[in-house]
CSV table of C-alpha atoms and ligand atoms in Angstrom, one decimal:
chain,number,residue,atom,x,y,z
A,4,MET,CA,-0.1,0.1,0.4
A,5,SER,CA,0.8,3.4,-0.9
A,6,ALA,CA,1.7,5.8,2.2
A,7,THR,CA,-0.7,8.4,0.7
A,8,LYS,CA,-4.4,7.5,1.3
A,9,LYS,CA,-6.9,8.4,-0.5
A,10,SER,CA,-9.5,11.5,0.6
A,11,ALA,CA,-9.0,14.3,3.2
A,12,PRO,CA,-6.1,16.7,2.6
A,13,ALA,CA,-3.3,14.5,1.2
A,14,PRO,CA,-0.8,13.9,3.8
A,15,ALA,CA,3.2,14.7,2.3
A,16,ALA,CA,3.0,11.8,-0.6
A,17,GLY,CA,6.1,9.4,0.3
A,18,LYS,CA,8.2,11.8,1.9
A,19,ASN,CA,8.4,10.2,5.3
A,20,GLY,CA,9.8,6.7,3.4
A,21,LYS,CA,12.7,8.4,2.2
A,22,ALA,CA,13.7,10.0,5.4
A,23,LEU,CA,13.2,5.6,6.5
A,24,ALA,CA,15.9,2.6,6.5
A,25,SER,CA,15.3,0.0,4.9
A,26,ALA,CA,14.3,-3.1,7.3
A,27,LYS,CA,16.7,-5.3,5.5
A,28,GLY,CA,19.7,-7.1,7.4
A,29,SER,CA,18.5,-6.6,11.2
A,30,PRO,CA,18.6,-9.1,13.3
A,31,LYS,CA,17.2,-12.4,14.3
A,32,GLY,CA,15.9,-13.5,17.7
A,33,GLY,CA,16.2,-10.7,20.7
A,34,SER,CA,13.9,-8.6,21.7
A,35,SER,CA,12.4,-5.3,19.2
A,36,LYS,CA,14.3,-1.9,18.4
A,37,LEU,CA,14.6,0.5,16.5
A,38,SER,CA,16.9,-0.1,13.7
A,39,LYS,CA,19.6,2.5,12.0
A,40,GLY,CA,16.9,4.1,10.1
A,41,ASN,CA,15.0,4.7,13.4
A,42,GLU,CA,12.4,2.5,12.1
A,43,PHE,CA,11.2,-0.4,15.0
A,44,ASP,CA,11.9,-3.6,13.7
A,45,HIS,CA,11.2,-7.1,14.9
A,46,PRO,CA,12.5,-10.7,14.7
A,47,ILE,CA,8.7,-12.1,14.1
A,48,PHE,CA,8.9,-9.5,10.6
A,49,HIS,CA,10.8,-11.4,9.3
A,50,GLU,CA,10.1,-15.1,11.2
A,51,LEU,CA,6.9,-14.3,9.5
A,52,GLN,CA,8.4,-12.8,6.5
A,53,LEU,CA,5.8,-9.5,7.0
A,54,PRO,CA,6.8,-7.2,4.6
A,55,SER,CA,10.4,-5.2,4.9
A,56,ASP,CA,8.6,-1.7,4.0
A,57,VAL,CA,8.2,0.4,6.9
A,58,ASN,CA,5.7,2.3,5.3
A,59,ASN,CA,3.2,-0.9,5.0
A,60,LEU,CA,0.2,-0.6,6.9
A,61,TYR,CA,0.2,-4.1,8.3
A,62,ARG,CA,4.0,-3.8,9.0
A,63,GLN,CA,3.2,-0.6,11.5
A,64,THR,CA,0.2,-1.9,13.5
A,65,VAL,CA,1.2,-4.9,13.9
A,66,GLY,CA,4.9,-3.8,14.7
A,67,SER,CA,2.9,-1.8,17.6
A,68,MET,CA,0.8,-4.7,19.1
A,69,LEU,CA,4.7,-6.3,19.1
A,70,GLN,CA,6.4,-3.4,21.4
A,71,ALA,CA,3.3,-4.4,23.5
A,72,ALA,CA,4.1,-7.6,23.8
A,73,ASP,CA,7.6,-7.8,24.4
A,74,LEU,CA,6.9,-5.2,27.5
A,75,MET,CA,5.0,-7.2,28.8
A,76,GLY,CA,6.2,-10.7,28.1
A,77,LEU,CA,3.8,-12.8,26.2
A,78,PRO,CA,4.9,-16.0,24.9
A,79,HIS,CA,6.5,-16.3,21.5
A,80,GLN,CA,3.3,-18.5,20.2
A,81,LEU,CA,0.7,-15.8,21.0
A,82,LYS,CA,2.8,-13.0,19.2
A,83,ILE,CA,3.1,-15.5,15.7
A,84,ILE,CA,-0.9,-16.7,16.1
A,85,LEU,CA,-1.9,-12.5,16.2
A,86,ALA,CA,1.1,-11.3,13.9
A,87,GLN,CA,-1.4,-13.0,11.3
A,88,PRO,CA,-4.6,-13.6,10.2
A,89,LYS,CA,-6.8,-17.4,10.7
A,90,ASN,CA,-8.3,-16.8,7.1
A,91,GLU,CA,-7.2,-14.4,4.3
A,92,ILE,CA,-10.6,-14.9,1.7
A,93,MET,CA,-10.3,-13.2,-2.2
A,94,VAL,CA,-13.2,-13.5,-4.2
A,95,HIS,CA,-14.0,-12.2,-7.8
A,96,PHE,CA,-17.4,-11.6,-9.3
A,97,PRO,CA,-19.1,-10.7,-12.6
A,98,VAL,CA,-21.9,-8.1,-11.6
A,99,ARG,CA,-24.2,-6.3,-14.7
A,100,MET,CA,-23.7,-2.8,-15.0
A,101,ASP,CA,-26.7,-0.6,-15.8
A,102,ASP,CA,-25.9,-0.1,-19.2
A,103,GLY,CA,-26.0,-4.2,-19.7
A,104,THR,CA,-22.4,-4.8,-19.6
A,105,PHE,CA,-20.4,-6.6,-17.0
A,106,LYS,CA,-17.5,-5.4,-14.7
A,107,LEU,CA,-15.5,-7.7,-12.6
A,108,PHE,CA,-15.4,-6.5,-9.4
A,109,LYS,CA,-13.0,-8.0,-6.6
A,110,GLY,CA,-14.1,-8.4,-2.6
A,111,TYR,CA,-12.2,-9.5,0.5
A,112,ARG,CA,-13.3,-11.0,3.6
A,113,VAL,CA,-9.9,-11.4,6.4
A,114,GLN,CA,-11.2,-13.4,9.4
A,115,HIS,CA,-7.7,-12.5,12.1
A,116,ASN,CA,-8.5,-14.4,15.1
A,117,ASN,CA,-11.5,-15.8,17.1
A,118,ALA,CA,-10.1,-17.0,20.4
A,119,LEU,CA,-12.5,-14.7,21.9
A,120,GLY,CA,-15.8,-15.1,19.9
A,121,PRO,CA,-17.0,-14.6,16.5
A,122,PHE,CA,-14.9,-12.8,14.3
A,123,LYS,CA,-16.2,-9.3,13.8
A,124,GLY,CA,-15.8,-6.3,11.9
A,125,GLY,CA,-16.8,-4.2,8.8
A,126,LEU,CA,-17.3,-3.9,5.4
A,127,ARG,CA,-15.0,-0.9,3.8
A,128,PHE,CA,-16.1,0.1,0.3
A,129,HIS,CA,-13.9,1.9,-1.6
A,130,HIS,CA,-12.4,1.9,-4.8
A,131,ASP,CA,-8.0,1.8,-3.3
A,132,VAL,CA,-8.9,-1.0,-1.0
A,133,HIS,CA,-6.2,-3.5,-0.4
A,134,LEU,CA,-5.6,-7.1,0.8
A,135,ASP,CA,-3.1,-5.4,3.3
A,136,ASP,CA,-6.0,-2.5,4.4
A,137,VAL,CA,-7.9,-5.3,5.8
A,138,LYS,CA,-5.7,-7.7,6.8
A,139,SER,CA,-4.4,-4.5,9.1
A,140,LEU,CA,-8.3,-3.5,9.9
A,141,ALA,CA,-9.1,-7.2,11.1
A,142,PHE,CA,-6.3,-7.4,13.1
A,143,LEU,CA,-7.5,-4.0,14.7
A,144,MET,CA,-11.0,-5.3,15.2
A,145,THR,CA,-9.1,-8.4,17.5
A,146,MET,CA,-7.5,-5.7,19.6
A,147,LYS,CA,-10.3,-3.1,20.1
A,148,CYS,CA,-13.2,-6.1,20.7
A,149,SER,CA,-10.6,-7.8,23.4
A,150,LEU,CA,-9.9,-4.2,25.1
A,151,VAL,CA,-13.6,-3.5,25.1
A,152,GLY,CA,-14.9,-6.2,26.2
A,153,VAL,CA,-17.1,-7.2,23.7
A,154,PRO,CA,-17.1,-11.2,23.4
A,155,TYR,CA,-15.6,-11.5,19.4
A,156,GLY,CA,-12.6,-11.9,17.2
A,157,GLY,CA,-11.3,-9.8,15.2
A,158,GLY,CA,-12.7,-9.0,11.1
A,159,LYS,CA,-12.6,-7.2,7.9
A,160,GLY,CA,-13.5,-6.6,4.7
A,161,GLY,CA,-14.8,-5.0,1.5
A,162,ILE,CA,-15.1,-4.8,-2.1
A,163,LYS,CA,-13.2,-2.4,-4.1
A,164,VAL,CA,-15.7,0.1,-5.1
A,165,ASP,CA,-16.2,3.2,-5.4
A,166,PRO,CA,-19.7,3.4,-4.0
A,167,TYR,CA,-20.5,7.0,-5.2
A,168,LYS,CA,-20.1,6.4,-8.5
A,169,HIS,CA,-23.0,3.6,-9.1
A,170,SER,CA,-26.2,4.2,-9.1
A,171,LYS,CA,-28.4,2.4,-6.4
A,172,ALA,CA,-29.5,-0.4,-8.7
A,173,GLU,CA,-25.8,-1.4,-9.7
A,174,MET,CA,-25.2,-0.8,-5.8
A,175,GLU,CA,-27.0,-3.1,-4.8
A,176,ARG,CA,-26.5,-6.3,-7.5
A,177,ILE,CA,-22.4,-5.4,-6.5
A,178,VAL,CA,-23.6,-6.0,-2.3
A,179,ARG,CA,-25.6,-8.7,-3.2
A,180,ARG,CA,-23.4,-10.7,-5.4
A,181,PHE,CA,-20.9,-10.3,-3.0
A,182,THR,CA,-22.8,-11.5,-0.2
A,183,THR,CA,-22.9,-14.4,-2.4
A,184,ALA,CA,-19.8,-15.2,-3.2
A,185,ILE,CA,-18.8,-15.7,1.3
A,186,ALA,CA,-22.0,-16.4,2.3
A,187,HIS,CA,-20.0,-20.0,3.4
A,188,GLN,CA,-17.7,-18.1,5.0
A,189,ILE,CA,-19.7,-15.9,7.6
A,190,GLY,CA,-22.8,-16.8,9.8
A,191,PRO,CA,-24.3,-15.2,12.9
A,192,ASP,CA,-22.2,-17.1,15.3
A,193,TYR,CA,-19.3,-17.4,13.2
A,194,ASP,CA,-18.3,-13.7,11.2
A,195,ILE,CA,-20.3,-10.9,11.2
A,196,PRO,CA,-19.8,-7.7,9.6
A,197,ALA,CA,-20.5,-4.3,9.8
A,198,PRO,CA,-20.1,-1.1,8.0
A,199,ASP,CA,-16.9,0.7,7.6
A,200,VAL,CA,-15.5,3.4,5.4
A,201,GLY,CA,-18.0,3.7,2.4
A,202,SER,CA,-20.9,1.1,3.8
A,203,ASN,CA,-23.8,1.7,5.4
A,204,SER,CA,-27.3,0.9,7.0
A,205,GLN,CA,-28.7,0.2,3.7
A,206,HIS,CA,-26.3,-1.8,2.1
A,207,MET,CA,-26.4,-4.2,5.6
A,208,ALA,CA,-29.8,-4.4,5.1
A,209,TRP,CA,-29.2,-5.9,1.2
A,210,ILE,CA,-26.7,-7.9,2.8
A,211,ALA,CA,-29.2,-9.3,5.4
A,212,ASP,CA,-31.4,-9.9,2.7
A,213,THR,CA,-29.2,-11.7,0.6
A,214,TYR,CA,-28.0,-14.3,3.2
A,215,ALA,CA,-31.4,-15.1,4.7
A,216,PHE,CA,-31.9,-16.1,1.5
A,217,LEU,CA,-28.8,-18.3,1.0
A,218,SER,CA,-28.5,-19.7,4.1
A,219,GLU,CA,-30.3,-22.3,6.6
A,220,VAL,CA,-30.3,-20.2,9.2
A,221,GLY,CA,-33.7,-18.6,8.6
A,222,GLY,CA,-36.4,-16.4,9.7
A,223,LYS,CA,-34.7,-13.5,12.3
A,224,GLN,CA,-32.5,-15.6,13.5
A,225,ALA,CA,-30.6,-14.3,9.8
A,226,ASP,CA,-30.4,-10.9,10.4
A,227,ALA,CA,-28.1,-11.6,13.4
A,228,VAL,CA,-25.4,-12.4,10.6
A,229,ILE,CA,-25.3,-8.3,10.1
A,230,THR,CA,-24.7,-5.3,12.5
A,231,GLY,CA,-25.5,-1.5,11.3
A,232,LYS,CA,-28.6,-2.6,9.8
A,233,PRO,CA,-31.5,0.2,9.7
A,234,VAL,CA,-33.3,0.1,12.5
A,235,GLU,CA,-36.6,-1.0,11.0
A,236,TYR,CA,-34.5,-4.3,9.9
A,237,GLY,CA,-33.1,-5.1,13.3
A,238,GLY,CA,-30.9,-2.6,13.8
A,239,SER,CA,-30.3,-0.8,17.0
A,240,LEU,CA,-31.0,2.5,18.0
A,241,GLY,CA,-28.3,4.3,18.7
A,242,ARG,CA,-25.6,2.5,16.3
A,243,GLU,CA,-25.1,5.4,13.5
A,244,LYS,CA,-23.9,7.5,16.3
A,245,ALA,CA,-21.9,4.4,18.2
A,246,THR,CA,-18.4,5.8,17.2
A,247,GLY,CA,-18.7,8.9,17.8
A,248,GLN,CA,-20.8,8.4,21.1
A,249,GLY,CA,-17.5,6.5,22.0
A,250,VAL,CA,-14.8,8.9,20.8
A,251,VAL,CA,-16.4,11.6,23.4
A,252,ASP,CA,-17.3,9.3,25.7
A,253,THR,CA,-13.4,8.3,25.6
A,254,LEU,CA,-12.5,12.1,26.1
A,255,VAL,CA,-15.3,13.3,29.0
A,256,GLU,CA,-12.9,10.5,31.1
A,257,LEU,CA,-9.1,10.7,30.1
A,258,LEU,CA,-9.4,15.2,29.3
A,259,PRO,CA,-9.7,15.5,32.9
A,260,GLU,CA,-6.2,14.1,33.1
A,261,ALA,CA,-4.3,16.4,30.5
A,262,GLY,CA,-6.1,19.4,32.9
A,263,ILE,CA,-8.8,19.9,29.9
A,264,GLU,CA,-12.5,20.2,30.6
A,265,ILE,CA,-14.6,19.2,27.6
A,266,LYS,CA,-16.7,22.7,28.3
A,267,GLY,CA,-15.4,25.2,26.4
A,268,CYS,CA,-12.8,23.1,24.8
A,269,LYS,CA,-11.7,23.9,21.3
A,270,PHE,CA,-11.2,20.7,18.5
A,271,SER,CA,-10.8,20.3,14.8
A,272,VAL,CA,-11.7,16.9,12.8
A,273,LEU,CA,-10.3,15.4,10.3
A,274,GLY,CA,-12.8,14.1,7.8
A,275,PHE,CA,-16.3,14.9,8.4
A,276,GLY,CA,-18.1,11.4,7.4
A,277,ASN,CA,-20.2,9.4,10.1
A,278,VAL,CA,-17.2,9.6,12.6
A,279,GLY,CA,-16.0,12.8,12.2
A,280,SER,CA,-19.4,14.4,12.1
A,281,TRP,CA,-21.1,12.5,15.1
A,282,THR,CA,-18.2,13.2,17.7
A,283,GLY,CA,-18.2,17.0,16.2
A,284,LYS,CA,-22.2,16.7,17.4
A,285,ILE,CA,-22.0,15.2,20.2
A,286,LEU,CA,-18.8,17.3,21.4
A,287,GLN,CA,-20.6,20.7,20.5
A,288,ASP,CA,-23.8,19.2,22.6
A,289,LYS,CA,-21.4,19.1,25.7
A,290,GLY,CA,-20.1,22.9,25.7
A,291,ALA,CA,-16.6,22.5,23.0
A,292,LYS,CA,-16.1,24.1,20.0
A,293,MET,CA,-15.1,22.9,17.3
A,294,ILE,CA,-12.4,25.2,14.9
A,295,ALA,CA,-11.4,23.8,12.0
A,296,THR,CA,-12.1,21.0,9.9
A,297,ALA,CA,-10.8,19.0,6.5
A,298,ASP,CA,-12.2,16.4,4.0
A,299,HIS,CA,-11.9,15.5,0.6
A,300,THR,CA,-13.1,18.6,-0.7
A,301,GLY,CA,-11.2,21.2,1.2
A,302,ALA,CA,-10.3,22.4,4.7
A,303,ILE,CA,-12.4,25.3,6.6
A,304,ARG,CA,-12.0,27.0,9.8
A,305,ASN,CA,-13.7,29.5,12.5
A,306,ASP,CA,-13.0,31.1,15.5
A,307,GLY,CA,-16.2,32.3,16.6
A,308,GLY,CA,-17.0,28.1,16.3
A,309,ILE,CA,-18.3,25.9,13.2
A,310,ASP,CA,-21.9,24.5,14.2
A,311,ALA,CA,-21.1,20.9,13.6
A,312,HIS,CA,-24.5,20.4,13.3
A,313,GLN,CA,-25.4,22.5,10.1
A,314,LEU,CA,-22.2,21.6,8.8
A,315,ALA,CA,-23.4,17.9,8.5
A,316,ASP,CA,-26.6,18.9,7.3
A,317,HIS,CA,-24.6,20.8,4.0
A,318,VAL,CA,-22.1,17.7,3.7
A,319,ARG,CA,-25.5,15.6,3.2
A,320,LYS,CA,-26.5,18.0,0.7
A,321,THR,CA,-23.8,18.3,-0.8
A,322,GLY,CA,-20.7,15.8,-0.2
A,323,GLY,CA,-18.2,17.5,1.8
A,324,VAL,CA,-17.2,20.4,4.0
A,325,ALA,CA,-16.4,23.0,1.2
A,326,GLY,CA,-18.7,25.6,0.4
A,327,PHE,CA,-19.9,25.7,4.0
A,328,LYS,CA,-21.2,29.7,4.9
A,329,GLY,CA,-20.5,29.2,8.4
A,330,ALA,CA,-16.8,29.2,8.0
A,331,THR,CA,-13.8,30.2,5.7
A,332,ARG,CA,-11.8,28.2,3.5
A,333,ILE,CA,-8.6,27.4,4.4
A,334,ASP,CA,-5.6,25.6,3.0
A,335,LYS,CA,-4.2,22.4,4.1
A,336,ASP,CA,-0.9,23.6,6.3
A,337,GLU,CA,-3.4,25.9,8.2
A,338,PHE,CA,-5.7,23.1,9.1
A,339,TYR,CA,-2.9,21.4,10.5
A,340,LYS,CA,-1.6,24.5,12.3
A,341,THR,CA,-4.8,26.0,13.7
A,342,LYS,CA,-4.7,26.1,17.5
A,343,VAL,CA,-6.7,23.6,19.4
A,344,ASP,CA,-7.1,21.6,22.5
A,345,VAL,CA,-8.3,18.5,21.5
A,346,PHE,CA,-7.5,17.5,17.3
A,347,VAL,CA,-9.6,14.3,16.2
A,348,PRO,CA,-8.9,12.8,12.9
A,349,ALA,CA,-11.7,10.4,11.8
A,350,ALA,CA,-10.9,10.2,8.4
A,351,LEU,CA,-8.4,7.2,6.6
A,352,GLU,CA,-5.3,5.4,8.1
A,353,GLN,CA,-2.1,6.8,8.1
A,354,MET,CA,-3.2,10.2,7.7
A,355,ILE,CA,-1.0,12.1,10.8
A,356,GLN,CA,2.5,11.5,9.2
A,357,GLU,CA,5.9,13.2,9.8
A,358,PRO,CA,5.1,16.6,8.3
A,359,GLU,CA,1.2,16.5,9.8
A,360,ALA,CA,2.9,15.8,13.1
A,361,GLN,CA,4.9,18.6,13.1
A,362,MET,CA,2.6,20.7,11.7
A,363,LEU,CA,-0.3,19.9,14.7
A,364,ASN,CA,-0.8,22.5,17.2
A,365,CYS,CA,-2.8,20.2,19.9
A,366,LYS,CA,-2.9,18.9,23.4
A,367,VAL,CA,-4.5,15.7,22.4
A,368,VAL,CA,-4.7,13.5,19.5
A,369,ALA,CA,-8.2,11.3,19.6
A,370,GLU,CA,-7.9,9.0,16.7
A,371,GLY,CA,-11.4,8.4,15.7
A,372,ALA,CA,-10.1,6.5,12.7
A,373,ASN,CA,-8.4,3.7,12.8
A,374,ALA,CA,-4.9,3.6,12.6
A,375,PRO,CA,-4.3,7.0,11.6
A,376,THR,CA,-1.1,8.0,12.8
A,377,THR,CA,2.3,6.3,11.6
A,378,PRO,CA,4.8,5.4,13.7
A,379,ALA,CA,7.2,8.0,12.4
A,380,GLY,CA,4.1,10.9,13.0
A,381,GLU,CA,3.9,9.4,16.3
A,382,ARG,CA,7.3,10.1,17.9
A,383,ILE,CA,7.3,13.8,16.8
A,384,LEU,CA,4.0,13.6,19.0
A,385,GLU,CA,5.1,12.3,21.2
A,386,ALA,CA,8.4,14.8,20.8
A,387,LYS,CA,5.9,17.4,21.1
A,388,GLY,CA,4.3,16.0,24.3
A,389,ILE,CA,0.9,15.8,22.7
A,390,GLU,CA,-1.2,12.8,24.4
A,391,VAL,CA,-2.9,10.3,21.8
A,392,LEU,CA,-5.8,8.5,22.8
A,393,PRO,CA,-5.2,5.1,20.8
A,394,ALA,CA,-7.7,4.0,18.2
A,395,ILE,CA,-8.5,0.7,20.0
A,396,LEU,CA,-10.1,2.5,22.6
A,397,CYS,CA,-11.1,5.7,21.2
A,398,ASN,CA,-13.1,4.3,17.7
A,399,SER,CA,-14.2,0.9,19.7
A,400,GLY,CA,-17.9,2.6,20.9
A,401,GLY,CA,-19.0,1.3,17.1
A,402,VAL,CA,-18.6,-2.1,17.3
A,403,THR,CA,-19.7,-2.3,21.1
A,404,VAL,CA,-22.8,-1.0,19.8
A,405,SER,CA,-23.1,-3.5,17.4
A,406,TYR,CA,-22.9,-6.2,19.9
A,407,PHE,CA,-25.7,-4.4,21.7
A,408,GLU,CA,-27.5,-5.5,18.3
A,409,TRP,CA,-26.4,-8.6,17.8
A,410,VAL,CA,-27.9,-9.3,21.2
A,411,GLN,CA,-31.1,-7.6,20.7
A,412,ASN,CA,-31.4,-9.7,17.6
A,413,LYS,CA,-30.6,-13.2,19.2
A,414,THR,CA,-33.3,-11.9,22.0
A,415,CYS,CA,-35.5,-10.4,19.7
A,416,GLU,CA,-35.3,-7.3,21.8
A,417,GLN,CA,-35.6,-3.9,20.8
A,418,TRP,CA,-33.8,-1.2,23.6
A,419,ASP,CA,-34.3,2.2,24.6
A,420,LEU,CA,-31.6,5.0,23.5
A,421,ASP,CA,-31.0,5.6,27.0
A,422,ILE,CA,-30.3,2.2,27.6
A,423,VAL,CA,-27.9,1.5,25.0
A,424,ASP,CA,-26.0,5.2,25.9
A,425,LYS,CA,-25.6,3.7,29.3
A,426,LYS,CA,-24.4,0.5,28.6
A,427,LEU,CA,-21.9,1.7,26.4
A,428,ASN,CA,-20.4,4.4,28.2
A,429,LYS,CA,-20.4,1.2,31.5
A,430,HIS,CA,-17.8,-0.5,28.2
A,431,MET,CA,-16.3,2.8,27.3
A,432,VAL,CA,-14.9,3.7,31.0
A,433,LYS,CA,-13.8,0.2,32.3
A,434,ALA,CA,-11.5,-0.1,29.3
A,435,ALA,CA,-10.2,3.7,29.7
A,436,SER,CA,-9.6,2.2,33.2
A,437,LYS,CA,-7.9,-0.6,32.0
A,438,VAL,CA,-5.5,1.7,29.4
A,439,ARG,CA,-4.6,3.6,32.8
A,440,GLU,CA,-4.0,0.8,34.9
A,441,ALA,CA,-1.7,-0.9,32.2
A,442,LYS,CA,-0.1,2.4,31.2
A,443,LYS,CA,1.0,2.8,35.3
A,444,LYS,CA,1.9,-1.0,35.4
A,445,TYR,CA,4.0,-1.1,31.8
A,446,LYS,CA,5.2,3.0,32.5
A,447,CYS,CA,4.4,3.1,28.2
A,448,SER,CA,2.7,5.6,26.1
A,449,LEU,CA,-1.7,5.2,25.8
A,450,ARG,CA,-0.8,3.0,22.2
A,451,THR,CA,1.3,0.5,24.3
A,452,ALA,CA,-0.5,0.5,27.4
A,453,ALA,CA,-4.1,-0.1,25.3
A,454,TYR,CA,-2.6,-2.9,23.1
A,455,ALA,CA,-1.0,-4.3,26.4
A,456,ALA,CA,-4.6,-4.4,28.1
A,457,ALA,CA,-6.3,-6.3,25.1
A,458,LEU,CA,-3.2,-8.8,24.8
A,459,GLU,CA,-4.1,-9.5,28.8
A,460,ARG,CA,-7.4,-10.8,27.8
A,461,LEU,CA,-6.7,-13.0,24.6
A,462,LYS,CA,-3.8,-14.1,26.9
A,463,SER,CA,-5.6,-15.3,29.2
A,464,ALA,CA,-8.3,-16.7,27.0
A,465,TYR,CA,-5.8,-18.6,24.8
A,466,GLU,CA,-4.1,-20.2,28.4
A,467,ILE,CA,-7.5,-21.7,29.3
A,468,ARG,CA,-8.1,-22.6,26.0
A,469,GLY,CA,-5.0,-23.9,25.0
A,470,ILE,CA,-3.7,-24.4,21.4
A,471,PHE,CA,-5.2,-27.6,19.4
A,472,PRO,CA,-4.2,-30.2,19.5
B,5,LIG,N1,-16.0,-0.7,11.2
B,5,LIG,C1,-16.1,-0.7,12.6
B,5,LIG,C2,-15.1,-0.6,13.3
B,5,LIG,O1,-13.6,-0.6,12.7
B,5,LIG,C3,-17.1,-1.5,13.1
B,5,LIG,C4,-17.5,-2.5,12.9
B,5,LIG,C5,-18.4,-3.0,13.6
B,5,LIG,O2,-19.4,-2.5,13.5
B,5,LIG,O3,-18.3,-4.5,13.6
B,5,LIG,O4,-14.7,-0.1,14.4
């Protein structure tokens, strides 16, 4: 995967690649270290022949986990099990377009780990989705589910497609045909997909309906094969806003430790899709002020505050933040340099590389997106004294409410929104306190602490279950 990702103001493409040395010639055995080029290296990378490109997302995410694994003395067999997914499924399928021609699509489902429960994780619909992206995201789901205390393992999937370039009818045929291709690999007690970047509740409904048609799991029980469905079709109240709600719950819990109060705090958001817009709206409702935001259409700023609710309406109508009347257009660099208390990256992976980290002028980064900060970017943030609230904690609200949806499907119940919010908060507060404790125990960054806390639960599960045969 290239260092430059897909939307929102692009980070300086490939620049960090030049600054980093190749990992070739690194030692076998022993523990992890920073190699000559100041890039993290680990014997497991070589044992499993993971990609040697230091910009590779999979190498970066697994590398962060291995740092925590070394610190806590995780047994070697668990390191190798967790450093590779269990199953990698890739499918190609033809779909008829509206003009009668056929197009071939590529789809993925990666099942990383199911020691704690069924594989769980979203489906990304994006024109630039690759196997390594999906593997990284599936790995992160295992860590996230373990940390936030839901009974799932990790998975992720996707279709290489730009959903905005197809009619509704074409998307329906693409989604249903993809479901047919992976129907035997998923199931309400085996692997439960959900929405991710580019996919929405309508797509989830088509998947549930197609699965119900094809599988032996009939009737209402089939609904539990997927979460993030419309409320009218087995979805949970509060699922749409859940990831943003979880980001805010994490901030409410951890910001006071950084000496910041939510009321009156200033923040900026990168990416104003589902996670960014809900985080913005909920923070604003708690008395915080959004000063700047940016997406693939541009960046905007208003020191008096940008109304997140009005901006969300504008984005729904126009497709992006550009042209919003309640703010002034700024360039990408000014966006990153805008002084705020909290910066929320809520777009794609690897958006905060060295140049962006150098420009950031904030006290806390709250990772709403998955893996938005590269290791090189993180080192700069650390040197600047900026606290990073790691994604596996910060954005785990989505999968937590997915779990609530699955429980409601299995029990044929419908919970009120206040119950969902209260239960979500309980999970987020508990996960935050586990991270806090691990930070104290291992005297490390919050990211390493979050991995260590996630690994503790997986370690116990493996100790009890054993490895068959
Ligand atoms: N795609 C979301 C994530 O990355 C949600 C996954 C889910 O609900 O299963 O956490």
